[in-house]
Coordinates of C-alpha atoms in Angstrom, one line a residue:
Chain A
M30 CA -16.0 28.0 -20.1
A31 CA -14.1 28.1 -16.9
L32 CA -10.4 29.5 -17.0
F33 CA -8.0 27.2 -14.6
Y34 CA -5.0 29.7 -14.3
G35 CA -5.6 30.5 -17.9
V36 CA -6.3 26.7 -19.0
E37 CA -9.8 26.4 -20.5
V38 CA -11.4 23.2 -19.7
E39 CA -14.4 22.3 -21.1
S40 CA -16.0 19.6 -18.9
P41 CA -17.6 20.9 -15.6
L42 CA -16.7 17.8 -13.9
M43 CA -13.4 17.1 -12.2
L44 CA -12.8 13.6 -11.1
G45 CA -10.7 11.9 -8.0
T46 CA -8.5 8.6 -8.9
A47 CA -8.7 7.0 -5.8
R48 CA -10.7 3.7 -4.3
Y49 CA -11.8 2.4 -7.6
P50 CA -12.5 -1.4 -7.7
S51 CA -9.6 -1.4 -10.3
P52 CA -7.3 1.0 -12.8
A53 CA -9.5 -0.6 -15.9
V54 CA -12.7 0.6 -14.2
L55 CA -11.0 3.8 -13.2
A56 CA -10.3 4.1 -16.8
E57 CA -13.7 3.6 -18.2
A58 CA -15.3 6.1 -15.8
F59 CA -13.1 8.8 -17.0
R60 CA -14.2 8.1 -20.4
A61 CA -17.6 8.0 -19.6
S62 CA -17.5 11.0 -17.6
G63 CA -15.4 12.9 -20.0
A64 CA -14.0 14.8 -17.2
G65 CA -11.0 17.3 -18.0
I66 CA -9.1 17.2 -15.1
A67 CA -7.9 14.2 -12.9
T68 CA -7.0 14.7 -9.3
V69 CA -3.8 12.4 -8.0
S70 CA -2.9 11.8 -4.4
L71 CA 0.5 10.9 -3.3
R72 CA 1.3 11.1 0.1
R73 CA 0.6 7.8 1.1
E74 CA 2.6 6.2 -1.9
Q75 CA 5.9 7.4 -0.6
G76 CA 7.3 7.5 -4.4
G77 CA 6.5 4.1 -4.8
G78 CA 3.5 4.9 -6.9
Q79 CA 5.0 5.4 -10.6
D80 CA 3.0 2.6 -11.9
F81 CA -0.3 3.7 -10.9
W82 CA 0.1 7.4 -11.7
A83 CA 1.2 6.5 -15.4
L84 CA -1.9 4.6 -15.5
V85 CA -3.7 8.2 -14.6
Q86 CA -1.1 10.1 -17.2
S87 CA -2.2 7.5 -20.3
L88 CA -6.2 8.8 -19.5
G89 CA -5.1 11.8 -21.5
V90 CA -6.7 14.1 -19.4
R91 CA -4.8 17.1 -17.2
I92 CA -3.5 16.1 -13.9
L93 CA -4.2 17.9 -10.7
P94 CA -2.1 16.3 -7.8
N95 CA -3.4 16.9 -4.8
T96 CA -2.1 16.9 -0.8
A97 CA -4.5 14.7 0.3
G98 CA -3.6 13.2 3.7
C99 CA -1.6 16.0 5.1
H100 CA -2.2 17.3 8.4
S101 CA 0.4 20.0 8.6
L102 CA 1.7 23.0 6.8
R103 CA 4.9 21.4 6.3
E104 CA 3.6 17.9 5.0
A105 CA 1.4 19.8 2.5
V106 CA 4.3 22.4 1.1
T107 CA 6.7 19.0 1.1
T108 CA 4.0 17.0 -0.8
A109 CA 3.2 20.0 -3.3
H110 CA 7.2 20.0 -4.3
M111 CA 6.9 16.1 -5.0
A112 CA 4.0 16.4 -6.9
R113 CA 5.4 19.1 -9.0
E114 CA 8.5 17.0 -9.9
L115 CA 6.5 14.1 -10.6
F116 CA 3.9 15.2 -12.9
D117 CA 5.8 18.5 -14.3
T118 CA 2.9 20.8 -13.4
P119 CA 2.6 24.0 -11.2
W120 CA -1.1 23.1 -10.2
I121 CA -1.8 21.7 -6.7
K122 CA -4.9 20.9 -5.1
L123 CA -3.9 22.1 -1.5
E124 CA -5.6 20.2 1.3
V125 CA -4.8 20.5 4.8
I126 CA -6.5 18.7 7.0
G127 CA -7.5 19.9 10.4
E128 CA -9.7 17.3 12.1
A129 CA -9.4 13.7 11.4
D130 CA -12.8 12.6 11.9
S131 CA -14.8 15.1 9.6
L132 CA -11.5 15.6 7.3
Q133 CA -12.3 19.6 7.8
P134 CA -9.7 21.6 6.0
D135 CA -7.6 23.5 8.8
V136 CA -8.2 26.8 6.9
F137 CA -5.6 28.8 9.0
A138 CA -2.8 26.3 7.9
L139 CA -4.4 26.4 4.3
V140 CA -3.9 29.8 4.0
E141 CA -0.3 30.2 5.1
A142 CA 0.8 27.0 2.9
A143 CA -1.1 28.7 0.0
R144 CA 1.0 31.9 0.7
I145 CA 3.9 29.8 0.5
L146 CA 3.2 27.8 -2.6
V147 CA 1.8 31.1 -4.6
E148 CA 5.4 32.9 -3.7
E149 CA 6.9 29.7 -5.0
G150 CA 5.2 29.6 -8.2
F151 CA 2.6 27.2 -7.8
E152 CA -0.8 27.5 -9.2
V153 CA -3.1 27.0 -6.1
F154 CA -6.5 25.1 -5.9
P155 CA -7.3 25.4 -2.3
Y156 CA -9.9 23.0 -0.6
C157 CA -11.5 25.3 1.8
T158 CA -14.9 25.9 3.5
E159 CA -17.4 28.0 2.1
D160 CA -16.3 30.9 4.6
L161 CA -16.2 33.9 2.7
V162 CA -13.6 35.9 5.1
V163 CA -11.3 32.3 4.6
C164 CA -12.2 32.5 0.7
G165 CA -11.2 36.1 0.9
R166 CA -7.5 35.7 2.5
L167 CA -7.2 32.8 0.0
L168 CA -7.6 35.1 -3.1
D169 CA -5.1 37.8 -0.9
V170 CA -2.6 35.6 -0.8
G171 CA -2.6 34.9 -4.4
C172 CA -5.3 32.0 -5.3
R173 CA -7.0 32.2 -8.7
V174 CA -9.3 29.5 -7.7
L175 CA -11.1 28.4 -5.0
M176 CA -12.8 24.8 -4.2
P177 CA -15.4 24.8 -1.5
W178 CA -16.7 22.0 0.1
G179 CA -20.3 21.0 -0.3
A180 CA -20.0 18.5 2.8
P181 CA -17.2 16.2 4.3
I182 CA -15.0 14.5 2.0
G183 CA -16.7 11.0 1.0
S184 CA -20.1 12.0 3.1
G185 CA -21.9 12.1 0.0
L186 CA -24.3 14.6 1.9
G187 CA -24.6 17.2 -1.0
L188 CA -24.6 20.7 -0.3
N189 CA -24.9 21.6 3.0
N190 CA -25.0 25.3 2.9
P191 CA -26.4 26.1 -0.1
Y192 CA -26.8 29.8 1.1
G193 CA -23.2 29.8 1.7
L194 CA -22.3 28.5 -1.4
R195 CA -24.5 30.8 -3.5
S196 CA -23.4 34.1 -1.4
L197 CA -19.7 33.1 -2.0
R198 CA -20.5 33.1 -5.8
A199 CA -22.2 36.5 -5.5
H200 CA -19.1 38.0 -3.8
F201 CA -16.5 36.5 -6.3
P202 CA -18.4 36.6 -9.8
E203 CA -14.7 36.3 -11.5
V204 CA -13.2 33.5 -9.4
P205 CA -13.3 30.1 -10.9
L206 CA -15.5 28.6 -8.1
V207 CA -15.5 24.6 -8.0
V208 CA -17.7 22.9 -5.5
D209 CA -15.0 20.1 -4.0
A210 CA -16.2 17.4 -1.6
G211 CA -19.7 16.0 -0.5
I212 CA -21.2 15.1 -3.7
G213 CA -23.2 12.0 -3.5
L214 CA -25.4 12.3 -6.3
P215 CA -25.9 14.0 -9.6
S216 CA -28.7 16.3 -8.1
H217 CA -26.0 17.4 -6.0
A218 CA -23.3 18.2 -8.7
A219 CA -26.6 19.5 -11.0
R220 CA -27.6 22.2 -8.0
A221 CA -24.0 23.5 -7.5
M222 CA -23.5 23.9 -11.2
E223 CA -27.3 25.9 -11.4
M224 CA -25.9 28.0 -8.7
G225 CA -23.3 29.2 -11.4
Y226 CA -20.4 27.4 -10.3
D227 CA -17.8 26.6 -12.5
A228 CA -17.0 22.7 -12.0
V229 CA -17.7 19.9 -9.7
L230 CA -15.2 17.5 -8.0
L231 CA -16.2 14.4 -6.7
N232 CA -14.4 10.9 -6.5
S233 CA -16.1 8.7 -4.1
A234 CA -19.7 9.0 -5.2
V235 CA -18.3 7.5 -8.4
A236 CA -15.3 5.1 -7.4
L237 CA -17.8 3.5 -4.6
A238 CA -20.9 3.2 -6.3
G239 CA -22.2 -0.1 -7.7
D240 CA -21.4 0.7 -11.2
P241 CA -18.7 3.4 -11.4
V242 CA -18.7 3.8 -15.0
G243 CA -22.6 4.3 -15.1
M244 CA -22.7 6.9 -12.2
A245 CA -19.7 8.7 -14.0
R246 CA -22.2 9.1 -17.0
A247 CA -25.0 10.0 -14.8
M248 CA -22.5 12.7 -13.1
A249 CA -21.7 14.2 -16.2
L250 CA -24.9 14.7 -17.7
A251 CA -26.0 16.5 -14.3
A252 CA -22.9 18.9 -14.3
E253 CA -23.5 19.3 -17.8
A254 CA -27.4 20.1 -17.5
G255 CA -26.6 22.1 -14.3
R256 CA -24.4 24.7 -16.4
A257 CA -26.7 24.9 -19.5
A258 CA -29.7 25.6 -16.6
F259 CA -27.5 28.4 -15.4
R260 CA -26.8 30.2 -18.6
A261 CA -30.3 30.1 -19.8
D262 CA -31.4 32.0 -16.8
P263 CA -33.7 30.2 -14.8
M264 CA -37.2 31.5 -14.1
E265 CA -37.4 32.9 -10.4
P266 CA -39.6 30.7 -8.3
R267 CA -43.1 32.3 -7.3
D268 CA -46.0 31.6 -4.5
M269 CA -48.8 32.0 -6.9
A270 CA -49.5 29.6 -10.2
S271 CA -49.2 31.7 -13.4
P272 CA -51.4 29.6 -16.0
S273 CA -49.6 29.7 -19.5
T274 CA -52.7 29.4 -21.2
P275 CA -54.7 32.5 -21.8
V276 CA -58.0 32.6 -19.6
L277 CA -59.4 36.0 -20.7
G278 CA -62.9 35.1 -22.0
K279 CA -63.2 31.6 -20.1
A280 CA -65.9 31.0 -17.2
F281 CA -64.2 31.4 -13.8
L282 CA -67.1 29.6 -12.3
S283 CA -68.5 26.7 -14.3
Chain B
M237 CA 3.0 -36.8 -18.7
S238 CA 5.7 -34.3 -19.5
R239 CA 8.1 -32.2 -17.2
H240 CA 7.3 -28.9 -16.3
L241 CA 9.5 -26.0 -14.6
I242 CA 7.7 -23.6 -12.7
L243 CA 9.6 -20.2 -11.7
G244 CA 8.4 -19.0 -8.2
A245 CA 7.6 -20.6 -5.2
G246 CA 4.6 -18.2 -3.8
V247 CA 1.1 -19.1 -3.7
M248 CA 0.9 -19.4 -7.5
G249 CA 3.8 -21.8 -8.5
L250 CA 3.1 -24.3 -5.6
A251 CA -0.5 -24.6 -6.4
L252 CA 0.5 -24.8 -10.4
A253 CA 3.0 -27.5 -9.0
A254 CA 0.5 -29.2 -7.0
E255 CA -2.2 -29.5 -10.0
L256 CA 0.3 -30.8 -12.6
V257 CA 1.6 -33.4 -10.1
A258 CA -1.9 -34.6 -9.2
R259 CA -2.4 -34.8 -13.0
G260 CA 0.5 -37.1 -13.1
H261 CA 3.2 -34.4 -14.3
E262 CA 6.6 -34.2 -13.3
V263 CA 7.4 -30.8 -12.0
E264 CA 10.6 -29.0 -11.0
I265 CA 9.9 -25.6 -9.2
H266 CA 12.9 -22.9 -9.4
D267 CA 13.4 -20.1 -6.5
P268 CA 16.4 -18.2 -5.8
A269 CA 15.0 -18.4 -1.9
P270 CA 15.6 -21.8 -0.3
D271 CA 12.4 -22.1 1.6
L272 CA 8.9 -20.2 2.3
G273 CA 9.6 -16.6 3.6
P274 CA 8.8 -13.1 3.8
Q275 CA 10.0 -12.5 -0.2
A276 CA 7.1 -13.8 -1.1
C277 CA 3.8 -11.6 -1.1
S278 CA 1.8 -14.8 0.1
W279 CA 3.5 -14.9 3.2
W280 CA 1.8 -11.7 4.1
A281 CA -1.6 -13.1 3.0
G282 CA -4.6 -13.4 5.2
G283 CA -5.7 -16.6 4.0
M284 CA -9.5 -16.0 3.5
L285 CA -11.5 -18.0 1.3
A286 CA -14.0 -15.6 1.0
P287 CA -15.3 -15.1 -2.2
F288 CA -18.8 -13.8 -1.5
C289 CA -17.3 -10.8 0.8
E290 CA -14.9 -10.1 -2.2
R291 CA -17.4 -9.6 -4.8
E292 CA -18.3 -6.6 -2.7
A293 CA -15.3 -4.7 -5.0
A294 CA -14.2 -7.4 -7.4
E295 CA -15.7 -8.7 -10.8
E296 CA -17.6 -11.3 -11.3
P297 CA -15.0 -14.2 -11.7
V298 CA -13.8 -13.4 -8.4
L299 CA -16.9 -15.0 -7.1
R300 CA -17.7 -17.9 -9.6
L301 CA -14.3 -19.1 -9.8
G302 CA -13.0 -18.2 -5.9
L303 CA -16.0 -21.0 -5.0
E304 CA -13.5 -23.4 -6.1
A305 CA -10.8 -22.6 -3.9
A306 CA -11.8 -24.2 -0.2
G307 CA -12.4 -27.5 -1.7
W308 CA -9.1 -27.3 -3.3
W309 CA -7.2 -26.3 -0.6
E310 CA -8.6 -28.9 1.4
R311 CA -7.6 -31.6 -0.6
Q312 CA -4.3 -30.5 -1.2
T313 CA -3.6 -29.5 2.3
G314 CA -6.0 -30.6 4.7
L315 CA -5.8 -27.2 6.4
V316 CA -9.2 -25.6 5.8
T317 CA -11.5 -24.1 8.5
R318 CA -15.2 -23.7 7.2
R319 CA -16.6 -21.4 9.8
G320 CA -17.8 -18.4 7.6
T321 CA -17.2 -14.9 7.9
L322 CA -18.7 -12.6 9.9
V323 CA -19.7 -8.7 8.5
L324 CA -19.5 -6.0 11.0
A325 CA -19.9 -2.3 11.6
L326 CA -19.6 0.3 14.0
G327 CA -22.8 2.2 15.0
R328 CA -22.2 5.3 13.1
D329 CA -21.4 3.1 10.2
R330 CA -24.6 0.9 10.0
S331 CA -25.0 2.4 6.5
E332 CA -21.7 0.4 5.1
L333 CA -23.4 -2.7 6.3
A334 CA -26.7 -2.1 3.9
R335 CA -24.1 -1.6 1.1
F336 CA -22.1 -4.6 1.7
A337 CA -25.5 -6.3 1.7
R338 CA -26.6 -5.4 -1.4
R339 CA -23.2 -5.9 -3.6
T340 CA -22.7 -9.4 -2.2
S341 CA -24.6 -12.7 -2.3
G342 CA -24.7 -15.9 0.4
H343 CA -25.3 -13.9 3.9
E344 CA -27.6 -14.2 6.6
A345 CA -28.4 -10.9 8.7
Q346 CA -27.8 -11.5 12.1
D347 CA -28.9 -9.6 15.0
A348 CA -27.0 -8.7 18.4
E349 CA -28.2 -12.3 19.7
G350 CA -26.8 -14.0 16.5
I351 CA -23.4 -12.5 16.6
A352 CA -23.2 -13.1 20.1
T353 CA -24.0 -17.2 19.5
L354 CA -21.3 -17.0 16.3
E355 CA -18.6 -15.1 18.2
P356 CA -19.6 -14.9 22.2
D357 CA -16.4 -12.5 22.7
L358 CA -18.5 -10.0 20.5
A359 CA -21.5 -10.2 22.5
G360 CA -23.1 -7.0 23.4
R361 CA -20.7 -4.9 21.2
F362 CA -22.6 -5.0 17.9
A363 CA -26.4 -4.5 17.2
G364 CA -26.1 -6.3 13.4
G365 CA -24.1 -7.9 11.0
L366 CA -23.9 -10.1 8.0
Y367 CA -22.8 -14.0 8.2
F368 CA -21.3 -15.6 5.6
P369 CA -21.6 -19.6 6.1
E370 CA -20.3 -20.6 3.1
E371 CA -16.8 -19.0 3.5
A372 CA -13.7 -20.5 4.7
H373 CA -10.5 -19.7 5.8
L374 CA -6.7 -21.1 6.4
S375 CA -3.2 -20.1 7.6
P376 CA -1.2 -19.2 4.5
R377 CA 1.8 -20.0 5.8
E378 CA 0.8 -23.7 7.4
A379 CA -0.8 -24.0 3.9
L380 CA 2.0 -23.3 1.6
R381 CA 4.4 -25.4 4.3
E382 CA 2.1 -28.7 3.9
L383 CA 1.6 -27.9 -0.2
R384 CA 5.5 -28.0 -0.3
R385 CA 6.0 -31.0 1.9
R386 CA 3.2 -33.4 0.2
L387 CA 5.1 -32.0 -3.5
T388 CA 8.4 -33.0 -2.1
A389 CA 7.2 -36.5 -1.2
Q390 CA 5.5 -36.7 -4.3
G391 CA 8.7 -36.5 -6.2
A392 CA 8.5 -32.5 -7.1
R393 CA 12.0 -31.1 -6.9
F394 CA 13.0 -27.6 -5.5
L395 CA 16.0 -26.0 -7.0
S396 CA 17.5 -22.8 -5.9
E397 CA 19.6 -22.8 -9.5
A398 CA 17.6 -22.9 -12.6
P399 CA 18.0 -25.7 -14.9
A400 CA 19.0 -24.8 -18.5
E401 CA 16.3 -27.3 -20.4
A402 CA 12.6 -27.9 -19.8
E403 CA 9.9 -28.9 -22.0
S404 CA 7.8 -25.9 -20.7
L405 CA 8.4 -23.3 -18.5
I406 CA 5.8 -21.6 -16.5
D407 CA 6.5 -18.3 -14.7
C408 CA 4.5 -17.7 -11.1
R409 CA 7.1 -15.0 -9.9
G410 CA 4.6 -12.4 -9.0
L411 CA 5.9 -8.9 -9.2
A412 CA 9.4 -10.5 -10.2
A413 CA 8.4 -10.8 -13.5
R414 CA 7.4 -7.3 -14.3
E415 CA 10.2 -6.9 -16.7
A416 CA 8.4 -9.5 -18.7
L417 CA 4.9 -7.8 -18.2
A418 CA 4.7 -4.1 -19.0
D419 CA 1.0 -3.7 -17.4
L420 CA 2.2 -5.3 -14.1
R421 CA 2.0 -3.2 -11.1
G422 CA 2.6 -3.4 -7.3
V423 CA -0.3 -2.6 -4.8
R424 CA 1.3 -2.2 -1.3
G425 CA -0.3 -4.1 1.7
E426 CA 0.6 -3.9 5.3
M427 CA -0.6 -6.0 8.2
L428 CA 0.3 -7.2 11.6
I429 CA 0.2 -10.5 13.5
L430 CA -0.9 -10.1 17.3
R431 CA -1.4 -12.6 20.1
C432 CA -4.2 -12.0 22.3
P433 CA -5.3 -14.7 24.5
E434 CA -8.3 -12.7 26.2
I435 CA -10.1 -13.0 22.8
T436 CA -11.4 -16.2 20.9
L437 CA -12.6 -15.9 17.2
S438 CA -13.9 -18.7 15.4
R439 CA -14.0 -17.1 12.0
P440 CA -12.7 -14.1 9.9
V441 CA -14.3 -10.9 10.9
R442 CA -14.5 -7.8 8.8
L443 CA -15.2 -4.4 10.4
L444 CA -16.7 -2.2 7.5
H445 CA -15.4 1.4 7.8
P446 CA -15.6 4.0 5.1
R447 CA -11.9 4.8 5.1
I448 CA -10.2 1.9 7.0
P449 CA -11.5 -1.3 6.4
L450 CA -10.1 -4.2 8.6
Y451 CA -10.3 -7.8 8.6
V452 CA -9.3 -10.1 11.4
V453 CA -7.9 -13.8 10.7
P454 CA -7.9 -15.9 13.8
R455 CA -4.8 -18.2 13.4
G456 CA -5.7 -19.9 16.1
E457 CA -3.6 -20.2 20.0
G458 CA -5.0 -16.7 20.5
V459 CA -2.9 -15.5 17.4
F460 CA -4.6 -12.8 14.7
M461 CA -3.8 -11.3 11.4
L462 CA -5.0 -7.9 10.9
G463 CA -4.9 -6.7 7.5
A464 CA -4.3 -5.1 5.3
T465 CA -4.0 -1.5 3.6
M466 CA -4.0 -1.7 0.0
I467 CA -2.1 1.4 -1.6
E468 CA -1.2 2.0 -5.4
S469 CA 2.5 1.9 -4.6
D470 CA 5.0 -0.9 -5.1
R471 CA 7.8 0.6 -2.5
P472 CA 8.7 -2.8 -0.7
G473 CA 10.0 -1.2 2.7
P474 CA 8.5 -1.5 6.2
A475 CA 5.0 -0.6 7.5
T476 CA 4.1 2.9 8.0
A477 CA 3.1 4.4 11.2
R478 CA -0.2 5.5 9.9
S479 CA -1.1 2.4 8.5
V480 CA -0.2 0.6 11.7
L481 CA -2.2 2.9 13.8
E482 CA -5.2 2.8 11.6
L483 CA -5.1 -1.0 11.7
L484 CA -4.8 -1.2 15.2
S485 CA -7.3 1.4 15.9
A486 CA -9.9 -0.5 13.9
A487 CA -8.9 -3.7 15.5
Y488 CA -9.2 -1.7 19.2
A489 CA -12.7 -0.5 18.0
L490 CA -13.8 -4.3 17.2
H491 CA -12.7 -5.3 20.4
P492 CA -10.9 -3.0 23.2
A493 CA -8.9 -6.4 24.5
F494 CA -6.8 -6.1 21.4
G495 CA -5.2 -2.8 23.0
E496 CA -3.4 -5.3 25.5
A497 CA -2.5 -7.7 22.7
E498 CA 1.4 -8.6 21.8
I499 CA 2.6 -7.4 18.6
L500 CA 4.4 -10.5 17.0
E501 CA 5.0 -9.1 13.5
I502 CA 4.6 -5.8 11.4
G503 CA 4.8 -6.9 8.0
S504 CA 4.2 -5.5 4.1
G505 CA 4.0 -7.0 0.8
V506 CA 3.4 -6.0 -2.6
R507 CA 0.7 -7.5 -4.5
P508 CA 1.0 -8.6 -8.5
A509 CA -1.9 -6.9 -10.5
F510 CA -3.1 -6.0 -13.8
P511 CA -5.1 -3.3 -14.5
D512 CA -8.3 -4.9 -14.2
N513 CA -7.1 -6.4 -10.8
L514 CA -8.0 -10.0 -12.1
P515 CA -5.2 -12.6 -12.8
H516 CA -4.2 -13.2 -16.6
L517 CA -2.5 -16.4 -18.2
R518 CA -0.1 -15.1 -21.1
R519 CA 1.9 -17.4 -23.5
E520 CA 5.2 -16.1 -25.1
G521 CA 6.5 -18.9 -27.1
R522 CA 7.6 -21.4 -24.6
I523 CA 6.7 -19.5 -21.7
L524 CA 3.5 -19.3 -20.2
T525 CA 2.7 -16.7 -17.3
A526 CA 0.6 -16.8 -14.6
N527 CA 0.6 -13.6 -12.8
G528 CA -1.7 -10.6 -11.4
L529 CA -3.5 -12.3 -8.5
H530 CA -3.9 -9.2 -6.5
R531 CA -5.6 -9.5 -3.3
H532 CA -6.6 -13.0 -4.5
G533 CA -3.7 -15.5 -4.4
F534 CA -5.1 -17.8 -2.1
L535 CA -8.9 -17.5 -3.6
L536 CA -7.9 -17.7 -7.5
S537 CA -4.7 -20.1 -7.6
P538 CA -6.5 -23.0 -7.6
A539 CA -8.8 -21.7 -10.5
M540 CA -5.5 -20.3 -12.3
A541 CA -3.9 -23.6 -11.6
R542 CA -6.6 -25.7 -13.1
M543 CA -6.7 -23.3 -16.5
A544 CA -2.8 -23.3 -16.9
A545 CA -2.8 -27.0 -16.5
D546 CA -5.5 -27.5 -19.0
H547 CA -3.9 -25.1 -21.2
L548 CA -0.6 -27.2 -21.1
E549 CA -2.3 -30.4 -21.5
T550 CA -4.7 -29.7 -24.2
G551 CA -3.8 -26.1 -25.8
A552 CA -7.2 -25.0 -24.7
I553 CA -7.9 -21.4 -24.0
P554 CA -9.0 -20.8 -20.8
E555 CA -11.1 -17.8 -19.3
F556 CA -8.2 -15.6 -18.0
M557 CA -6.0 -16.3 -21.0
D558 CA -5.4 -13.3 -22.8
K559 CA -4.4 -14.4 -26.2
A560 CA -3.9 -17.3 -28.6
P561 CA -0.3 -19.0 -28.4
S562 CA 2.1 -17.4 -30.4

């Protein structure tokens, strides 16, 4: 079970709370998913989102506020301060967007914002690329969780760079790693977990599905299956067939 | 026939008043504001009567009950335009059209030629789209004004001070009633009104975009309404620069001539919504509340008005009513 800043979370699924058809569907999707952590945005609500935030808090899961929609270091830090006050938690999922079209993180501002927030006592979950050096810098400034993207936010493209994600896992075996963004299908979630990731974070794949509750269930099953498979130490693929029934004593040519 | 006092002269209150007057009841409508105005969230509405399109993200009753809306508004105001809806997506977002088509019904696929026939000013700009021929639209402010005019002519009284006594009280105050409705929340919407005489559209056009969906509703004489954001916030203040930028960018992508439009209004309102984003009728003693129309004020107020009137006349428990009268 993964430890996020000392907190054990049973479910390998983290779920976002944006863009559901209604708060009622959102609540049902959370119940179906068993997700243990809910991410919440507050940038655009401008302090007027209390009713919605209360609905999210009533889900009974741990809240991970985020800085979604922030395009500069200063915005992200200010939003983190607001989040700490509103949700009474040191946790912050740090997003600093560097490019408006692909919503790629600005990794330079991200490292700097993470440094500032860690010094202020925040427990930072940085949304980053799968770049080893960037991830190393984030750990240097005090992040104890990394959240590399699978693909751009909301794209549903899956894991664009499996090699990069695998090597990140291999380089930082002790750091809780979460694939954040890009997951569109349960098979993407399973694949991340099969690589030994500690959790997956997704939102659009569930919220924008025709049946969000059904998709939440599917994602939970897939993430669980991927985790069980990783723990079961999967066989290595091989080129040659390896028959599982004995062939000794049988005619090779008949 | 009995006498009813309706609180709130927004779209729900006026629709219910019209429904009751049409059934021969005596109606008084109380609202602290002397006339229609920006204090009501229906003042900022798009006025699309688009039950098929709304089904993309809304529950089934929105389609079934929304089908009543165009006929009701035509009977009550004579101001409905029935020319359907055109749904488009920019080249990179073509997959959004396929998704939209799967989740909705009542549409016909259109190629570039079909789009040019429906909306000549958009010719050559889009390779494909969806046409929803059964949908309609109206101008919310004109429709509410006409409803109010006809109600006054038929003897309904508009009061700015609430009278002490009434046989039945129906609370249609939207978000102003939230102290009585613990699970009512506000969903902020921002919109613009532009004048752009270079472009003529004869029906609402929706531009699908994964992050910034836009609709443009023609109001006639070169005036267009652009909407609308959906933000989980009850902050009532002015629209933000980002929201306006996004809406205008999307409009510019629909047609570059919108870049030369005059901005007549930038507005914002807060929609009343329950957790399932569907309207509900509730009865607490003598008071009936009709609330939570979310983004479907014009689309669902006719069905809500019918249900509320049925309940008042017969005690029936209609579809949108939460629990038995206490």
